[in-house]
Coordinates of C-alpha atoms in Angstrom, one line a residue:
M1 CA 20.3 12.2 -13.8
T2 CA 18.9 12.3 -17.4
K3 CA 15.3 13.1 -18.2
K4 CA 15.0 9.8 -20.1
L5 CA 16.0 7.9 -17.0
T6 CA 13.5 9.8 -14.9
L7 CA 10.7 9.3 -17.4
I8 CA 11.4 5.5 -17.6
A9 CA 11.3 5.2 -13.8
F10 CA 8.0 7.1 -13.7
V11 CA 6.4 5.0 -16.4
V12 CA 7.5 1.7 -14.8
S13 CA 6.2 2.9 -11.4
L14 CA 2.7 3.7 -12.7
G15 CA 1.8 0.2 -11.4
G16 CA 2.2 1.8 -8.0
F17 CA -0.3 4.5 -9.0
L18 CA -2.8 1.9 -9.8
F19 CA -2.2 0.1 -6.5
G20 CA -2.7 3.3 -4.6
F21 CA -5.8 4.2 -6.6
D22 CA -7.4 0.7 -6.0
A23 CA -6.6 0.9 -2.2
G24 CA -8.0 4.4 -1.9
I25 CA -11.1 3.8 -3.9
I26 CA -12.2 0.8 -1.9
S27 CA -12.4 2.9 1.3
G28 CA -15.3 4.8 -0.3
V29 CA -16.8 1.8 -2.2
M30 CA -17.5 -0.2 0.9
N31 CA -19.8 2.5 2.2
F32 CA -22.2 1.5 -0.6
A33 CA -21.3 -2.0 -1.6
S34 CA -21.4 -3.4 1.9
P35 CA -25.0 -2.6 2.6
E36 CA -26.1 -3.5 -1.0
F37 CA -24.7 -7.0 -0.6
N38 CA -25.5 -7.0 3.2
L39 CA -22.0 -8.0 4.1
D40 CA -20.9 -8.9 7.6
D41 CA -17.6 -7.7 9.1
I42 CA -15.6 -10.7 7.8
Q43 CA -17.1 -10.4 4.3
S44 CA -16.4 -6.7 4.2
G45 CA -12.9 -7.4 5.3
W46 CA -12.5 -10.0 2.6
V47 CA -13.6 -7.7 -0.2
V48 CA -11.0 -5.2 0.9
S49 CA -8.2 -7.7 1.7
S50 CA -8.7 -10.3 -1.1
P51 CA -6.4 -8.5 -3.6
S52 CA -3.6 -8.8 -1.0
F53 CA -4.1 -12.5 -0.8
A54 CA -3.8 -12.8 -4.5
A55 CA -0.9 -10.4 -4.5
M56 CA 1.0 -12.9 -2.2
I57 CA 0.9 -15.5 -4.9
A58 CA 2.1 -13.0 -7.5
M59 CA 4.8 -11.7 -5.3
L60 CA 6.2 -15.2 -4.6
F61 CA 6.5 -16.1 -8.3
S62 CA 6.8 -12.8 -10.2
G63 CA 10.4 -12.2 -9.3
R64 CA 11.5 -15.6 -10.3
L65 CA 9.4 -15.5 -13.5
S66 CA 10.8 -12.1 -14.4
D67 CA 14.3 -13.6 -14.1
K68 CA 13.3 -16.0 -16.9
I69 CA 11.2 -13.9 -19.3
G70 CA 12.0 -10.4 -18.3
R71 CA 10.8 -7.6 -16.0
K72 CA 9.2 -5.6 -18.9
K73 CA 7.0 -8.5 -20.2
I74 CA 5.6 -9.2 -16.8
L75 CA 4.8 -5.5 -16.2
I76 CA 2.9 -5.4 -19.5
I77 CA 0.8 -8.3 -18.3
V78 CA 0.3 -6.5 -15.0
A79 CA -1.2 -3.5 -16.8
L80 CA -3.7 -5.7 -18.7
L81 CA -4.8 -7.4 -15.4
Y82 CA -5.4 -4.0 -13.8
A83 CA -7.8 -3.2 -16.7
I84 CA -9.6 -6.5 -16.5
S85 CA -10.0 -6.1 -12.8
A86 CA -11.5 -2.6 -13.1
I87 CA -14.1 -3.7 -15.7
F88 CA -15.3 -6.8 -13.8
S89 CA -15.3 -5.0 -10.4
A90 CA -17.6 -2.3 -11.7
L91 CA -19.9 -4.9 -13.2
A92 CA -20.0 -7.2 -10.2
T93 CA -23.5 -8.6 -9.5
S94 CA -22.6 -10.5 -6.3
Y95 CA -20.2 -10.5 -3.4
E96 CA -18.3 -13.4 -5.0
M97 CA -17.9 -11.7 -8.3
L98 CA -16.7 -8.5 -6.6
Y99 CA -13.9 -10.2 -4.6
I100 CA -12.8 -12.4 -7.5
A101 CA -12.5 -9.4 -9.8
R102 CA -10.5 -7.6 -7.1
M103 CA -8.2 -10.6 -6.7
I104 CA -7.3 -10.2 -10.4
G105 CA -6.2 -6.7 -9.6
G106 CA -4.3 -8.2 -6.6
L107 CA -2.2 -10.4 -9.0
A108 CA -1.4 -7.2 -10.9
F109 CA -0.3 -5.0 -8.0
G110 CA 1.5 -7.9 -6.3
S111 CA 3.7 -8.3 -9.3
A112 CA 4.1 -4.5 -9.9
L113 CA 5.2 -3.8 -6.3
V114 CA 8.0 -6.4 -6.6
L115 CA 9.2 -5.7 -10.2
A116 CA 9.0 -1.9 -10.4
P117 CA 11.6 -1.2 -7.7
M118 CA 13.7 -4.1 -8.9
Y119 CA 13.7 -2.8 -12.5
I120 CA 14.3 0.8 -11.5
A121 CA 17.3 -0.1 -9.2
E122 CA 18.8 -2.0 -12.2
I123 CA 18.7 1.0 -14.5
A124 CA 19.7 3.6 -11.9
T125 CA 23.1 4.7 -10.7
S126 CA 24.3 4.7 -7.0
E127 CA 23.9 8.5 -6.9
N128 CA 20.2 8.6 -7.8
R129 CA 18.9 5.1 -7.0
G130 CA 17.1 6.0 -3.8
K131 CA 15.3 8.9 -5.4
L132 CA 14.3 6.9 -8.5
V133 CA 13.1 3.7 -6.6
S134 CA 11.1 6.0 -4.3
M135 CA 9.2 7.2 -7.3
Q136 CA 7.1 4.0 -7.0
Q137 CA 6.0 5.1 -3.5
L138 CA 5.3 8.6 -4.9
N139 CA 3.1 7.0 -7.6
I140 CA 1.3 4.9 -4.9
V141 CA 0.5 8.0 -2.9
L142 CA -0.5 10.0 -6.0
G143 CA -2.9 7.1 -6.7
F144 CA -4.3 7.4 -3.2
F145 CA -4.8 11.1 -3.7
A146 CA -6.5 10.6 -7.0
A147 CA -8.8 7.9 -5.5
F148 CA -9.8 10.0 -2.5
L149 CA -10.5 13.0 -4.7
S150 CA -12.5 10.8 -7.1
N151 CA -14.5 9.3 -4.2
Y152 CA -15.2 12.7 -2.8
F153 CA -16.7 14.0 -6.0
F154 CA -18.6 10.8 -6.7
N155 CA -20.0 10.9 -3.1
K156 CA -20.8 14.7 -3.4
Y157 CA -22.8 14.3 -6.6
N158 CA -24.5 11.2 -5.3
S159 CA -25.6 13.1 -2.2
S160 CA -26.9 16.0 -4.2
G161 CA -29.7 13.8 -5.6
S162 CA -28.1 13.3 -9.1
A163 CA -30.3 11.2 -11.4
F164 CA -27.2 9.7 -12.9
L165 CA -25.7 8.5 -9.6
T166 CA -27.5 6.5 -6.9
D167 CA -26.4 4.5 -3.9
K168 CA -26.6 1.4 -6.1
T169 CA -24.5 2.7 -9.0
V170 CA -22.0 5.2 -7.5
W171 CA -19.6 2.6 -6.2
R172 CA -19.5 0.9 -9.6
W173 CA -18.3 4.2 -11.2
M174 CA -15.8 4.6 -8.4
L175 CA -14.3 1.2 -9.3
G176 CA -14.7 1.6 -13.1
V177 CA -12.6 4.7 -13.5
E178 CA -9.5 2.7 -12.7
L179 CA -9.7 1.4 -16.3
L180 CA -8.3 4.7 -17.7
P181 CA -4.9 4.8 -15.9
A182 CA -4.7 1.0 -16.4
L183 CA -4.9 1.5 -20.2
L184 CA -2.4 4.3 -20.1
Y185 CA 0.1 2.1 -18.2
F186 CA -0.4 -0.7 -20.7
F187 CA 0.5 1.3 -23.7
C188 CA 3.4 3.3 -22.0
M189 CA 5.1 0.1 -20.9
F190 CA 5.8 -0.8 -24.6
L191 CA 8.1 2.3 -24.8
V192 CA 10.5 1.4 -22.0
P193 CA 13.7 -0.7 -22.6
K194 CA 14.5 -4.0 -21.0
S195 CA 16.5 -4.0 -17.8
P196 CA 20.3 -3.9 -18.6
R197 CA 21.2 -6.0 -15.6
W198 CA 18.6 -8.6 -16.6
L199 CA 20.1 -8.7 -20.0
Y200 CA 23.5 -9.4 -18.5
L201 CA 21.8 -12.1 -16.3
N202 CA 20.7 -13.7 -19.6
N203 CA 24.0 -13.3 -21.4
K204 CA 22.7 -10.6 -23.8
Y205 CA 25.7 -8.4 -23.2
E206 CA 25.6 -6.2 -26.3
N207 CA 21.9 -5.4 -25.8
A208 CA 22.6 -4.5 -22.2
K209 CA 25.4 -2.1 -23.2
N210 CA 23.2 -0.4 -25.8
V211 CA 20.4 0.1 -23.2
L212 CA 22.9 1.6 -20.7
K213 CA 24.2 4.0 -23.4
Q214 CA 20.7 5.1 -24.3
I215 CA 19.8 5.7 -20.7
H216 CA 23.0 7.2 -19.3
G217 CA 25.0 8.5 -22.2
N218 CA 28.3 7.0 -23.2
D219 CA 30.6 8.1 -20.3
K220 CA 28.3 7.0 -17.5
A221 CA 27.3 3.9 -19.3
Q222 CA 31.0 2.8 -19.4
E223 CA 31.3 3.2 -15.7
E224 CA 28.2 1.0 -15.2
I225 CA 29.4 -1.6 -17.7
K226 CA 32.7 -1.8 -15.9
S227 CA 31.1 -2.1 -12.5
I228 CA 28.7 -4.9 -13.7
E229 CA 31.3 -6.9 -15.5
K230 CA 33.7 -6.7 -12.6
S231 CA 31.1 -8.1 -10.3
L232 CA 30.5 -11.0 -12.8
E233 CA 34.1 -12.0 -13.2
G234 CA 34.6 -15.7 -12.3
K235 CA 30.9 -16.1 -11.4
Q236 CA 28.3 -18.2 -13.1
V237 CA 25.4 -15.7 -12.9
K238 CA 22.7 -17.7 -14.8
T239 CA 22.3 -20.4 -12.2
K240 CA 19.2 -21.8 -10.7
V241 CA 18.7 -20.6 -7.1
S242 CA 16.4 -22.2 -4.5
F243 CA 14.5 -20.8 -1.5
I244 CA 16.8 -22.7 1.0
Q245 CA 19.8 -20.7 -0.3
L246 CA 18.4 -17.5 1.2
F247 CA 19.2 -19.0 4.6
K248 CA 22.9 -19.9 3.9
P249 CA 25.4 -18.1 6.2
S250 CA 26.4 -15.5 3.7
L251 CA 22.8 -14.3 3.0
I252 CA 21.0 -14.9 6.3
F253 CA 21.7 -11.5 7.8
I254 CA 20.5 -9.4 4.8
F255 CA 17.6 -11.7 4.3
S256 CA 16.6 -11.3 7.9
V257 CA 16.9 -7.5 7.7
G258 CA 14.7 -7.4 4.6
L259 CA 12.1 -9.7 6.2
I260 CA 11.9 -7.7 9.5
V261 CA 11.5 -4.4 7.6
G262 CA 8.9 -6.0 5.3
I263 CA 6.9 -7.3 8.2
L264 CA 7.1 -4.0 10.1
Q265 CA 5.9 -2.0 7.1
Q266 CA 2.5 -3.7 7.2
I267 CA 2.0 -4.9 10.7
T268 CA 1.7 -1.3 12.0
G269 CA -1.6 -1.0 10.2
I270 CA -0.9 1.3 7.3
N271 CA -3.2 -0.4 4.8
A272 CA -5.9 -0.7 7.4
V273 CA -5.8 3.1 7.7
Y274 CA -5.6 3.6 3.9
F275 CA -8.2 1.0 2.9
Y276 CA -10.6 2.0 5.7
A277 CA -9.9 5.7 5.9
T278 CA -13.5 6.7 5.4
T279 CA -14.6 4.2 8.1
I280 CA -12.0 5.4 10.6
F281 CA -12.8 9.1 10.1
K282 CA -16.5 8.2 10.6
Q283 CA -15.6 6.7 14.0
T284 CA -14.6 10.2 15.2
G285 CA -18.2 11.4 14.6
I286 CA -17.4 13.9 11.9
G287 CA -20.0 12.5 9.5
T288 CA -19.9 10.7 6.2
D289 CA -19.3 13.7 4.0
A290 CA -16.5 15.1 6.2
A291 CA -15.0 11.6 6.3
F292 CA -14.7 11.6 2.5
S293 CA -13.1 15.0 2.5
S294 CA -10.7 14.1 5.3
G295 CA -9.5 11.3 3.0
I296 CA -8.3 14.0 0.6
L297 CA -6.4 15.7 3.4
L298 CA -4.8 12.3 4.3
S299 CA -3.6 11.7 0.8
T300 CA -2.3 15.2 0.4
I301 CA -0.1 14.8 3.5
T302 CA 1.1 11.5 2.1
V303 CA 2.1 13.1 -1.2
I304 CA 4.0 15.9 0.5
F305 CA 6.0 13.7 2.9
T306 CA 6.8 11.2 0.1
I307 CA 8.3 14.0 -1.9
I308 CA 10.3 15.0 1.2
S309 CA 11.5 11.5 1.5
M310 CA 12.6 11.4 -2.2
Y311 CA 14.6 14.6 -1.5
L312 CA 16.3 13.2 1.7
I313 CA 16.9 9.6 0.9
D314 CA 20.1 10.0 -1.1
K315 CA 21.3 12.8 1.3
M316 CA 20.5 11.5 4.8
G317 CA 20.4 7.8 3.9
R318 CA 18.0 4.9 4.5
R319 CA 18.7 4.2 8.2
P320 CA 18.0 7.7 9.6
L321 CA 14.7 8.0 7.7
L322 CA 13.5 4.5 8.8
L323 CA 14.4 5.1 12.5
F324 CA 12.9 8.6 12.8
G325 CA 9.8 7.6 10.8
T326 CA 9.2 4.4 12.9
V327 CA 9.3 6.2 16.2
G328 CA 7.0 8.8 14.9
I329 CA 4.6 6.1 13.7
A330 CA 4.6 4.6 17.2
I331 CA 3.9 8.0 18.9
S332 CA 1.1 8.9 16.4
L333 CA -0.7 5.6 16.8
L334 CA -0.6 5.7 20.6
L335 CA -2.0 9.3 20.3
C336 CA -4.9 7.9 18.3
A337 CA -5.5 5.2 20.9
Y338 CA -5.5 7.9 23.6
G339 CA -8.0 10.0 21.7
F340 CA -10.4 7.1 21.1
N341 CA -10.1 5.9 24.7
Q342 CA -11.5 9.3 25.9
A343 CA -14.6 9.0 23.7
K344 CA -18.2 8.8 25.0
Y345 CA -21.4 7.9 23.1
K346 CA -24.9 9.2 23.7
I347 CA -27.9 9.7 21.5
T348 CA -29.8 12.9 22.5
P349 CA -33.3 14.0 21.6
E350 CA -31.8 16.8 19.5
G351 CA -29.4 14.5 17.8
I352 CA -32.0 11.9 16.9
K353 CA -34.1 14.5 15.0
K354 CA -31.2 14.9 12.6
L355 CA -31.5 11.3 11.5
D356 CA -33.7 10.7 8.5
F357 CA -33.8 6.9 7.8
K358 CA -37.2 5.2 8.3
E359 CA -36.0 2.8 11.1
V360 CA -34.9 5.8 13.3
T361 CA -37.8 5.3 15.7
L362 CA -36.2 2.0 16.8
L363 CA -33.4 4.1 18.5
T364 CA -35.9 5.8 20.9
P365 CA -35.0 3.4 23.9
L366 CA -31.3 4.6 23.6
I367 CA -32.0 8.3 24.1
N368 CA -29.8 9.8 26.8
K369 CA -28.2 6.4 27.5
L370 CA -24.4 7.0 28.0
Y371 CA -21.8 4.5 26.6
N372 CA -18.2 4.7 27.7
N373 CA -16.8 2.7 24.8
D374 CA -17.6 2.3 21.1
V375 CA -17.9 -1.5 21.2
D376 CA -20.9 -1.6 23.5
F377 CA -22.5 1.3 21.6
K378 CA -22.1 -0.2 18.2
N379 CA -23.2 -3.7 19.3
E380 CA -26.4 -2.2 20.8
L381 CA -27.1 -0.4 17.5
K382 CA -26.6 -3.5 15.5
S383 CA -28.9 -5.6 17.7
I384 CA -31.7 -3.0 17.3
L385 CA -31.3 -2.0 13.7
G386 CA -29.7 -5.1 12.1
N387 CA -26.4 -5.1 10.3
K388 CA -27.6 -3.8 6.9
V389 CA -29.4 -0.7 8.3
Y390 CA -26.6 0.0 10.7
S391 CA -23.8 -0.2 8.1
K392 CA -25.8 2.1 5.8
N393 CA -26.3 4.8 8.5
D394 CA -23.4 4.3 10.9
G395 CA -21.8 7.6 9.8
A396 CA -24.9 9.7 10.5
I397 CA -25.5 7.9 13.9
L398 CA -21.9 8.3 15.1
E399 CA -21.9 11.9 14.0
I400 CA -24.8 12.8 16.4
A401 CA -23.8 10.5 19.2
T402 CA -20.0 10.7 19.5
Q403 CA -18.4 12.9 22.1
I404 CA -14.7 13.0 21.3
N405 CA -11.8 15.3 20.7
A406 CA -11.6 14.5 17.0
T407 CA -8.6 16.8 16.6
I408 CA -6.4 14.4 18.7
V409 CA -7.4 11.5 16.5
L410 CA -7.0 13.5 13.3
V411 CA -3.5 14.7 14.3
G412 CA -2.6 11.1 15.2
I413 CA -3.8 9.7 11.9
L414 CA -2.1 12.4 9.8
G415 CA 1.1 12.0 11.9
F416 CA 1.1 8.3 11.3
I417 CA 0.6 8.8 7.5
A418 CA 3.3 11.5 7.4
C419 CA 5.9 9.4 9.2
F420 CA 5.1 6.4 7.2
A421 CA 5.3 8.4 3.9
F422 CA 8.9 9.4 4.5
S423 CA 10.1 6.2 6.1
L424 CA 8.7 2.7 5.9
G425 CA 6.6 3.4 2.8
P426 CA 9.3 4.3 0.2
V427 CA 12.5 3.3 2.1
M428 CA 11.6 -0.4 2.4
W429 CA 11.4 -0.9 -1.3
V430 CA 14.7 1.0 -1.9
L431 CA 16.4 -1.1 0.7
L432 CA 15.1 -4.4 -0.7
S433 CA 16.2 -3.4 -4.2
E434 CA 19.8 -2.8 -2.9
L435 CA 20.5 -5.6 -0.4
Y436 CA 20.6 -8.7 -2.6
P437 CA 23.0 -10.0 -5.2
L438 CA 21.7 -10.0 -8.8
K439 CA 21.1 -13.7 -9.1
Y440 CA 19.2 -13.8 -5.7
R441 CA 17.4 -10.5 -6.1
G442 CA 14.2 -11.8 -7.8
L443 CA 13.7 -14.7 -5.3
A444 CA 14.6 -12.7 -2.2
I445 CA 12.4 -9.7 -2.9
G446 CA 9.6 -12.0 -4.0
V447 CA 9.7 -14.0 -0.7
I448 CA 9.8 -10.9 1.4
A449 CA 7.1 -9.2 -0.6
F450 CA 5.0 -12.4 -0.1
V451 CA 5.3 -12.1 3.6
N452 CA 4.7 -8.4 3.5
S453 CA 1.5 -8.9 1.5
L454 CA 0.4 -11.8 3.8
I455 CA 0.7 -9.5 6.8
S456 CA -1.1 -6.7 4.9
S457 CA -4.0 -8.9 3.9
V458 CA -4.5 -10.3 7.5
V459 CA -4.5 -6.8 8.9
Q460 CA -7.1 -5.7 6.4
L461 CA -9.2 -8.8 6.8
I462 CA -9.5 -8.6 10.6
F463 CA -9.5 -4.8 10.9
P464 CA -13.4 -4.5 10.8
W465 CA -13.6 -7.3 13.3
E466 CA -11.0 -5.6 15.6
L467 CA -13.0 -2.4 15.5
S468 CA -16.2 -4.3 16.4
N469 CA -14.7 -6.5 19.1
F470 CA -11.6 -4.7 20.5
G471 CA -12.8 -1.1 19.8
N472 CA -11.0 1.8 18.3
A473 CA -8.7 2.5 21.2
L474 CA -7.2 -1.0 21.8
T475 CA -6.8 -1.6 18.0
F476 CA -4.7 1.5 17.6
F477 CA -2.8 0.8 20.8
I478 CA -1.8 -2.6 19.5
F479 CA -0.5 -1.1 16.2
G480 CA 1.5 1.6 18.2
A481 CA 3.1 -0.9 20.5
I482 CA 4.2 -3.1 17.6
A483 CA 5.8 0.0 15.9
L484 CA 7.7 0.9 19.1
L485 CA 9.0 -2.7 19.3
G486 CA 10.1 -2.5 15.7
F487 CA 12.0 0.7 16.3
F488 CA 14.2 -0.9 18.9
I489 CA 14.8 -3.9 16.7
M490 CA 15.9 -1.8 13.7
I491 CA 18.3 0.3 15.8
K492 CA 20.3 -3.0 16.2
I493 CA 20.2 -4.4 12.7
L494 CA 19.8 -1.8 10.0
P495 CA 22.7 -1.2 7.6
E496 CA 23.2 1.9 5.5
T497 CA 23.3 1.5 1.8
K498 CA 23.3 5.0 0.3
G499 CA 25.9 6.1 -2.2
K500 CA 27.1 2.6 -3.1
S501 CA 26.6 0.7 -6.4
L502 CA 24.7 -2.6 -6.3
E503 CA 28.0 -4.4 -7.0
E504 CA 29.8 -2.6 -4.1
L505 CA 26.9 -3.5 -1.7
E506 CA 27.2 -7.1 -2.8
T507 CA 30.9 -7.2 -1.9
E508 CA 30.3 -5.4 1.4
L509 CA 27.2 -7.3 2.7
I510 CA 27.8 -10.8 1.3
K511 CA 30.5 -12.7 3.2
N512 CA 31.4 -15.8 1.1

């Protein structure tokens, strides 16, 4: 594997870094933006999930559009949209402006998540394709790590009484720093070549051969050229394909496999955990500051296990990683449900003395009153304090009132993140980049990514409502049960794709 090939894959997958950064940042932003705009559960959920709704549209059309004008051109536009989103999110003066600015970012990451793995698979060889496509997931989790680290320091200096940062400005800086990596991505994208397989798709054969030689060297390039041209013999590649063709007998199996894996990746709640990490950790009663620092631990675990996945994916294969990871996800989520189910909530005279907001006296009637579940406790707090005061001080209140084995929940959350990071996170995109013939690839991945993003956005949108109405325990139990069901389905249907060229996989999986 050449250094040039690795560098190109890394640059292209920087869109994943920006997605991860945006997703990680918002978990800290909402602690300040939500009370400032006095948002209810659904409005808070919409600010967090609105980019995923925009991403659905981008995912549906970006693959097809890139077939026409090129992967590279779309990714340059993606970088520009990220920069615009960062600027206007930081300058938002209303709830509406904030979610619209974030939806612009959603258009960007929706396109990037589809096109980056597609592009990387088209420049890679069969020996290193899994590792290189997984680089997008590595960039995503590095983005999460950078975001949680950034949030931690912004929150730390805001809490220290800095004149520069206040509760009204700190979240704007959290959002605004995304401009820096967005501009880096924009300029770097001009340095990467066009996809050689896209060039073949558009009958630019000499250009494609030159790119392959630049990336792989002459000998390996000749192997790739021979494989591509053999797969195209007697075929009219540049033909218009329609959505209905994905359901024809020769494609229905691999389309169904991709769709099931795409749904499972999001319906188990990964983006709820990422996007609401600070909120979830506050539910354990560890406090706001500790919740921010726990986010760093979460993202560190993610990075470590993503790197492990990159090492294993071309050795063990896609199927074992997906199966082991999914059953681990189910066990971890059910452990979280168990931990939250054991929790009790009580405000004591000693605890109430630690609260320093002016409405604290309103809590006096609740002293020594025991609650067996978080839903009743939080509803009582909201009815007494009002939504705005509660959302601004919920971390401090839960810290003094929650009686829970926080270690169980923390182990469950980190186990979930670790198992996802070496399975459904990176392997799904690798699998999607491999399963489909060249002329169907853009459409098939776009449709599956659309469904993936739809599930993600719905999960993010209703997650605050679920916590308020179902409670922590039932919410995590539902996620765990779905993961367990998904495990048994995948045992039956998952093919293995490691070590085979895209053209070999087409011959093996497509039965004409």
